[in-house]
């Protein structure tokens, strides 16, 4: 330690100091947002159920996020994405299935995406936890990964997650149009039907929305059917309804 101070050599922080620094940086990262790592397990929706509601992440959204965190890079965005990501580990993580199932959760107007990714070196170690916070339009708000470079928000694991979401959007699996899904038949509601008296019913002619109120026809005391008269179509005469078969007119 004395020799370092004498020769102006910077002192390397201890493991505890590095952990404390990383903790402070993570608090700054999620400032103003709910912490996805503290969400209840039942708050997350599986990939099969939530894919249709994923954010509309496009290739340009990935470009903006990657270059936003590296403004000092002298490489153009196409070269960086193709060389460092798409032809490198990030796209391979997605294609080879090292990036596992993506869970989604809507909180505070944002869509959080969470996934585990297998480490690139020690494949049997604990998988990295990667999450991304996006606007529904696809703009990346912030991201994090539990790997060494995760606080930089643009590690290969974060990029792999974004590439998978972009592929889902490109293949119309996110917000599919009605013409892109199988036709379904509207299922009846299955409401229970209860019996009622005729005088309590209301009959409606659906085509013209004309209602015939039988309360105006039937009095409170039931009348014999021979006394009921109904207007006949096409004339002003009235037709008497016979009370029984014997009173029916004989056709000769």
GROMACS .gro file of C-alpha atoms in nm, residues 65-74:
model
   10
   65UNK     CA    1  -3.015   0.190  -2.735
   66UNK     CA    2  -2.675   0.038  -2.816
   67UNK     CA    3  -2.524   0.361  -2.948
   68UNK     CA    4  -2.679   0.574  -2.674
   69UNK     CA    5  -2.465   0.396  -2.417
   70UNK     CA    6  -2.151   0.429  -2.630
   71UNK     CA    7  -2.144   0.787  -2.762
   72UNK     CA    8  -1.762   0.785  -2.779
   73UNK     CA    9  -1.743   0.497  -3.022
   74UNK     CA   10  -1.597   0.594  -3.359
   0.00000   0.00000   0.00000
